[in-house]
CSV table of C-alpha atoms in Angstrom, one decimal:
chain,number,residue,atom,x,y,z
A,1,MET,CA,-5.8,-96.6,-8.4
A,2,HIS,CA,-2.3,-96.0,-7.6
A,3,ASP,CA,-1.6,-94.0,-10.6
A,4,ALA,CA,-4.6,-91.8,-9.8
A,5,THR,CA,-3.7,-91.6,-6.1
A,6,PHE,CA,-0.1,-90.3,-6.9
A,7,TYR,CA,-1.3,-88.0,-9.3
A,8,LEU,CA,-3.7,-86.4,-6.4
A,9,LEU,CA,-1.1,-86.4,-4.0
A,10,PHE,CA,1.6,-84.9,-6.6
A,11,LEU,CA,-0.6,-81.9,-7.2
A,12,LEU,CA,-1.8,-81.2,-3.6
A,13,GLY,CA,2.0,-81.2,-2.7
A,14,THR,CA,3.2,-79.2,-5.7
A,15,PHE,CA,0.6,-76.7,-5.1
A,16,LEU,CA,1.1,-76.5,-1.3
A,17,ALA,CA,4.7,-76.2,-1.7
A,18,ALA,CA,4.2,-73.5,-4.2
A,19,GLY,CA,1.7,-71.5,-2.1
A,20,LEU,CA,4.4,-71.9,0.9
A,21,VAL,CA,7.1,-70.0,-1.5
A,22,LYS,CA,4.8,-67.6,-2.2
A,23,GLY,CA,3.6,-66.9,1.3
A,24,VAL,CA,7.3,-66.6,2.3
A,25,THR,CA,8.4,-64.4,-0.7
A,26,GLY,CA,5.5,-62.8,-2.3
A,27,MET,CA,6.1,-64.5,-5.5
A,28,GLY,CA,7.1,-68.2,-6.8
A,29,LEU,CA,3.9,-69.9,-7.0
A,30,PRO,CA,3.6,-70.4,-10.9
A,31,THR,CA,7.3,-71.2,-11.1
A,32,VAL,CA,7.5,-73.7,-8.5
A,33,ALA,CA,4.2,-75.3,-9.9
A,34,MET,CA,5.2,-75.2,-13.1
A,35,GLY,CA,8.7,-76.6,-12.6
A,36,LEU,CA,7.4,-79.6,-10.6
A,37,LEU,CA,4.4,-80.4,-12.8
A,38,GLY,CA,6.9,-80.2,-15.6
A,39,THR,CA,8.6,-83.3,-14.3
A,40,VAL,CA,5.6,-85.4,-15.0
A,41,MET,CA,3.5,-83.9,-17.8
A,42,ALA,CA,3.9,-81.6,-20.8
A,43,PRO,CA,4.2,-77.9,-19.7
A,44,ALA,CA,1.2,-76.9,-22.0
A,45,ALA,CA,-0.8,-79.4,-19.6
A,46,ALA,CA,0.8,-78.0,-16.5
A,47,ALA,CA,0.2,-74.3,-17.5
A,48,ALA,CA,-3.4,-75.2,-17.8
A,49,ILE,CA,-3.6,-76.5,-14.3
A,50,LEU,CA,-1.9,-73.5,-13.2
A,51,VAL,CA,-4.4,-71.1,-14.6
A,52,VAL,CA,-7.0,-70.9,-11.5
A,53,PRO,CA,-4.8,-70.8,-8.4
A,54,SER,CA,-2.0,-68.5,-9.9
A,55,PHE,CA,-4.9,-66.1,-10.9
A,56,VAL,CA,-6.8,-66.4,-7.7
A,57,THR,CA,-3.3,-65.9,-5.7
A,58,ASN,CA,-1.9,-63.2,-7.6
A,59,LEU,CA,-5.5,-61.3,-7.8
A,60,TRP,CA,-5.4,-61.7,-3.9
A,61,GLN,CA,-2.0,-60.0,-3.9
A,62,LEU,CA,-2.8,-57.4,-6.5
A,63,PHE,CA,-5.9,-56.0,-4.6
A,64,SER,CA,-3.9,-56.2,-1.1
A,65,GLY,CA,-2.4,-52.7,-1.7
A,66,PRO,CA,-3.6,-49.3,-1.7
A,67,ALA,CA,-1.7,-48.0,-5.1
A,68,LEU,CA,-3.6,-49.9,-7.9
A,69,ALA,CA,-5.0,-46.8,-9.8
A,70,PRO,CA,-1.5,-45.2,-9.9
A,71,LEU,CA,0.4,-48.4,-11.0
A,72,LEU,CA,-2.4,-48.9,-13.8
A,73,ARG,CA,-1.6,-45.7,-15.1
A,74,ARG,CA,2.2,-46.0,-14.9
A,75,LEU,CA,2.3,-49.6,-16.0
A,76,TRP,CA,-0.3,-50.1,-18.6
A,77,PRO,CA,2.2,-49.9,-21.6
A,78,MET,CA,4.2,-52.9,-20.1
A,79,MET,CA,0.6,-54.9,-19.4
A,80,LEU,CA,-0.3,-54.4,-22.7
A,81,CYS,CA,2.5,-55.9,-24.3
A,82,ILE,CA,2.7,-58.7,-22.0
A,83,VAL,CA,-0.8,-59.9,-23.4
A,84,LEU,CA,0.4,-59.2,-26.9
A,85,GLY,CA,3.6,-61.1,-26.4
A,86,THR,CA,1.9,-63.9,-24.5
A,87,LEU,CA,-0.8,-64.6,-27.2
A,88,ALA,CA,1.7,-64.6,-30.0
A,89,ALA,CA,4.1,-67.0,-28.2
A,90,SER,CA,1.5,-69.2,-26.5
A,91,THR,CA,1.5,-71.4,-29.5
A,92,LEU,CA,5.3,-72.4,-28.9
A,93,LEU,CA,4.2,-74.0,-25.8
A,94,VAL,CA,1.5,-76.0,-27.5
A,95,VAL,CA,3.4,-77.2,-30.6
A,96,ALA,CA,6.5,-77.9,-29.3
A,97,THR,CA,7.2,-81.6,-28.1
A,98,PRO,CA,7.1,-82.1,-24.4
A,99,LEU,CA,10.8,-82.9,-23.9
A,100,TRP,CA,11.8,-79.6,-25.8
A,101,SER,CA,9.1,-77.4,-24.2
A,102,GLY,CA,10.1,-78.7,-20.8
A,103,PHE,CA,14.2,-78.2,-21.9
A,104,TRP,CA,13.2,-74.3,-22.2
A,105,LEU,CA,11.0,-74.2,-19.3
A,106,GLY,CA,14.2,-75.9,-17.5
A,107,ILE,CA,16.3,-72.8,-19.2
A,108,ALA,CA,13.9,-70.2,-17.9
A,109,LEU,CA,13.9,-71.5,-14.3
A,110,ILE,CA,18.2,-71.7,-14.5
A,111,VAL,CA,18.0,-68.0,-16.1
A,112,TYR,CA,15.8,-66.9,-13.4
A,113,ALA,CA,17.5,-68.5,-10.5
A,114,LEU,CA,21.0,-67.3,-11.3
A,115,TYR,CA,19.8,-63.9,-12.2
A,116,ALA,CA,18.1,-63.5,-8.6
A,117,LEU,CA,21.0,-64.9,-6.7
A,118,LEU,CA,24.1,-63.2,-8.6
A,119,ALA,CA,22.9,-60.0,-10.5
A,120,PRO,CA,23.2,-56.6,-8.8
A,121,ALA,CA,20.2,-54.2,-8.0
A,122,LEU,CA,19.2,-52.2,-11.0
A,123,ARG,CA,17.7,-48.7,-11.2
A,124,VAL,CA,15.7,-47.5,-14.1
A,125,SER,CA,15.3,-43.7,-14.4
A,126,ALA,CA,11.7,-42.2,-15.6
A,127,ARG,CA,13.1,-41.2,-18.9
A,128,LEU,CA,14.2,-44.9,-19.6
A,129,GLU,CA,11.0,-46.0,-18.1
A,130,ARG,CA,8.6,-44.6,-20.8
A,131,TRP,CA,10.4,-46.7,-23.6
A,132,LEU,CA,11.7,-49.5,-21.6
A,133,SER,CA,8.2,-50.7,-20.1
A,134,PRO,CA,6.7,-51.8,-23.4
A,135,VAL,CA,10.0,-53.7,-24.4
A,136,VAL,CA,9.9,-55.6,-21.0
A,137,GLY,CA,6.3,-56.4,-21.2
A,138,LEU,CA,6.9,-58.0,-24.8
A,139,ALA,CA,9.9,-59.8,-23.7
A,140,THR,CA,8.1,-61.2,-20.4
A,141,GLY,CA,5.0,-62.2,-22.6
A,142,VAL,CA,7.3,-64.2,-25.0
A,143,VAL,CA,8.9,-66.0,-22.2
A,144,THR,CA,5.6,-66.5,-20.6
A,145,GLY,CA,3.9,-67.8,-23.9
A,146,ALA,CA,6.7,-70.2,-24.8
A,147,THR,CA,7.5,-71.6,-21.1
A,148,GLY,CA,4.7,-70.8,-18.6
A,149,VAL,CA,7.4,-69.0,-16.3
A,150,LEU,CA,5.9,-65.5,-15.4
A,151,VAL,CA,8.8,-63.9,-14.0
A,152,MET,CA,11.5,-62.8,-16.3
A,153,PRO,CA,12.2,-60.1,-17.2
A,154,ALA,CA,9.2,-58.5,-15.3
A,155,VAL,CA,10.4,-59.2,-11.6
A,156,PRO,CA,13.9,-57.6,-11.7
A,157,TYR,CA,12.4,-54.8,-14.2
A,158,LEU,CA,9.8,-54.0,-11.5
A,159,GLY,CA,12.3,-54.2,-8.7
A,160,SER,CA,14.3,-51.3,-10.6
A,161,LEU,CA,11.5,-48.8,-10.5
A,162,ASN,CA,12.1,-47.3,-7.1
A,163,LEU,CA,8.6,-48.6,-5.9
A,164,SER,CA,8.0,-48.8,-2.3
A,165,ARG,CA,7.6,-52.4,-0.8
A,166,ASP,CA,3.9,-52.5,-0.6
A,167,GLU,CA,3.9,-51.1,-4.5
A,168,LEU,CA,6.4,-53.5,-5.6
A,169,VAL,CA,4.2,-56.4,-4.0
A,170,GLN,CA,0.9,-55.1,-6.0
A,171,ALA,CA,2.8,-54.4,-9.1
A,172,LEU,CA,4.2,-58.0,-9.1
A,173,GLY,CA,0.4,-59.0,-8.3
A,174,LEU,CA,-0.9,-57.1,-11.3
A,175,SER,CA,2.0,-58.5,-13.8
A,176,PHE,CA,1.4,-61.9,-12.7
A,177,SER,CA,-2.4,-61.6,-13.0
A,178,VAL,CA,-2.0,-60.1,-16.4
A,179,SER,CA,0.2,-62.9,-17.5
A,180,THR,CA,-1.9,-65.8,-16.3
A,181,LEU,CA,-5.0,-64.2,-17.9
A,182,ALA,CA,-3.3,-64.1,-20.9
A,183,LEU,CA,-1.6,-67.4,-21.0
A,184,ALA,CA,-5.1,-68.9,-20.2
A,185,ILE,CA,-6.4,-67.0,-23.2
A,186,GLY,CA,-3.7,-68.4,-25.7
A,187,LEU,CA,-4.0,-71.7,-24.5
A,188,TYR,CA,-7.6,-72.0,-25.1
A,189,TRP,CA,-7.0,-70.3,-28.4
A,190,HIS,CA,-4.8,-73.1,-29.5
A,191,GLY,CA,-7.0,-76.0,-27.9
A,192,ALA,CA,-4.8,-76.5,-25.1
A,193,PHE,CA,-7.1,-75.5,-22.3
A,194,GLN,CA,-10.3,-77.3,-22.0
A,195,VAL,CA,-13.5,-76.5,-19.8
A,196,ARG,CA,-12.8,-79.7,-18.3
A,197,GLN,CA,-9.6,-78.7,-17.0
A,198,LEU,CA,-11.3,-76.1,-14.8
A,199,GLY,CA,-12.2,-78.5,-12.1
A,200,THR,CA,-8.5,-79.7,-11.4
A,201,SER,CA,-7.5,-76.2,-11.8
A,202,THR,CA,-10.1,-74.8,-9.3
A,203,ALA,CA,-9.5,-77.6,-6.7
A,204,ALA,CA,-5.4,-76.7,-6.7
A,205,ILE,CA,-6.7,-73.4,-5.1
A,206,VAL,CA,-7.2,-74.9,-1.7
A,207,PRO,CA,-3.8,-76.1,-1.0
A,208,ALA,CA,-2.3,-73.1,-2.8
A,209,LEU,CA,-4.0,-71.0,-0.3
A,210,LEU,CA,-3.0,-73.2,2.6
A,211,GLY,CA,0.5,-72.9,1.6
A,212,MET,CA,0.4,-69.4,1.4
A,213,TRP,CA,-1.0,-69.2,5.0
A,214,LEU,CA,1.7,-71.5,6.1
A,215,GLY,CA,4.5,-69.3,4.4
A,216,GLN,CA,3.2,-65.9,5.7
A,217,ARG,CA,3.5,-67.4,9.2
A,218,LEU,CA,6.8,-69.1,8.6
A,219,ARG,CA,8.0,-65.7,7.2
A,220,ALA,CA,8.4,-64.3,10.8
A,221,ARG,CA,10.5,-67.4,11.8
A,222,ILE,CA,13.1,-68.0,9.4
A,223,SER,CA,15.9,-65.9,7.5
A,224,PRO,CA,14.5,-64.5,4.5
A,225,VAL,CA,17.8,-64.3,2.8
A,226,ARG,CA,18.5,-68.1,3.4
A,227,PHE,CA,15.1,-69.1,2.4
A,228,ARG,CA,15.7,-67.3,-0.9
A,229,GLN,CA,19.0,-68.9,-1.5
A,230,CYS,CA,17.9,-72.3,-0.9
A,231,PHE,CA,14.6,-71.7,-3.1
A,232,MET,CA,16.8,-70.3,-5.9
A,233,ALA,CA,19.4,-73.5,-5.6
A,234,PHE,CA,16.3,-75.8,-5.8
A,235,LEU,CA,14.9,-73.8,-9.0
A,236,ILE,CA,18.4,-74.5,-10.7
A,237,LEU,CA,18.3,-78.2,-9.9
A,238,LEU,CA,14.8,-78.5,-11.2
A,239,GLY,CA,15.8,-76.4,-14.1
A,240,LEU,CA,18.7,-78.8,-15.0
A,241,GLU,CA,16.8,-81.7,-14.7
A,242,LEU,CA,14.2,-80.5,-17.1
A,243,ALA,CA,16.8,-79.1,-19.5
A,244,ALA,CA,18.8,-82.5,-19.3
A,245,ARG,CA,16.1,-84.7,-20.4
A,246,PRO,CA,16.2,-84.4,-24.3
A,247,LEU,CA,20.1,-84.5,-24.1
A,248,PHE,CA,20.4,-88.1,-22.5
């Protein structure tokens, strides 16, 4: 009974916190949820629980802007390669031992947070974009399939394409939606996502949406820069804890 109560409260708290981060920053729900869930379960199991709330919240973000058709025409090579890379690499998330898959999840969190804190803003020309988009898509798919983290290198790359703020938010929603769907297919393909898990995954929508609502209200009251710095520092600490487990 106590274990079941702890598990339920932990799930509610995880998706409330992850939704809060997404409400403030426009992203981060899968990253936070994967990191927190990965401390108490295998990353493959965490990714399976993440599927429905991640897909619903990212789909909401995807359809919240006016530029879906132009973005699809522009980014379809990247999206296609995300699917291919995720499907190919998802076997790594399933067959790896939980400690070592958690290790790589921790490394992915640390790399993403350090890049977000330290790297300068990049700009990609239209000429480079034509061949770089598939490469970035494939790399993002491999990272997504292997760790369940959807953000690298898609987030910094999309931020380098001279998109408007609304277009960038919508492009991130597109990338995350495609990544989540491809990850769900990959996990199901390898037997790591069962139909019975849909109930738990669907129930996580409520705290995730509540967290998003709270985050959107909080966004106007706090410094976005300071919040972002604290969020990235939290991801680094979480990543270090996960990465250290197989070593000690």
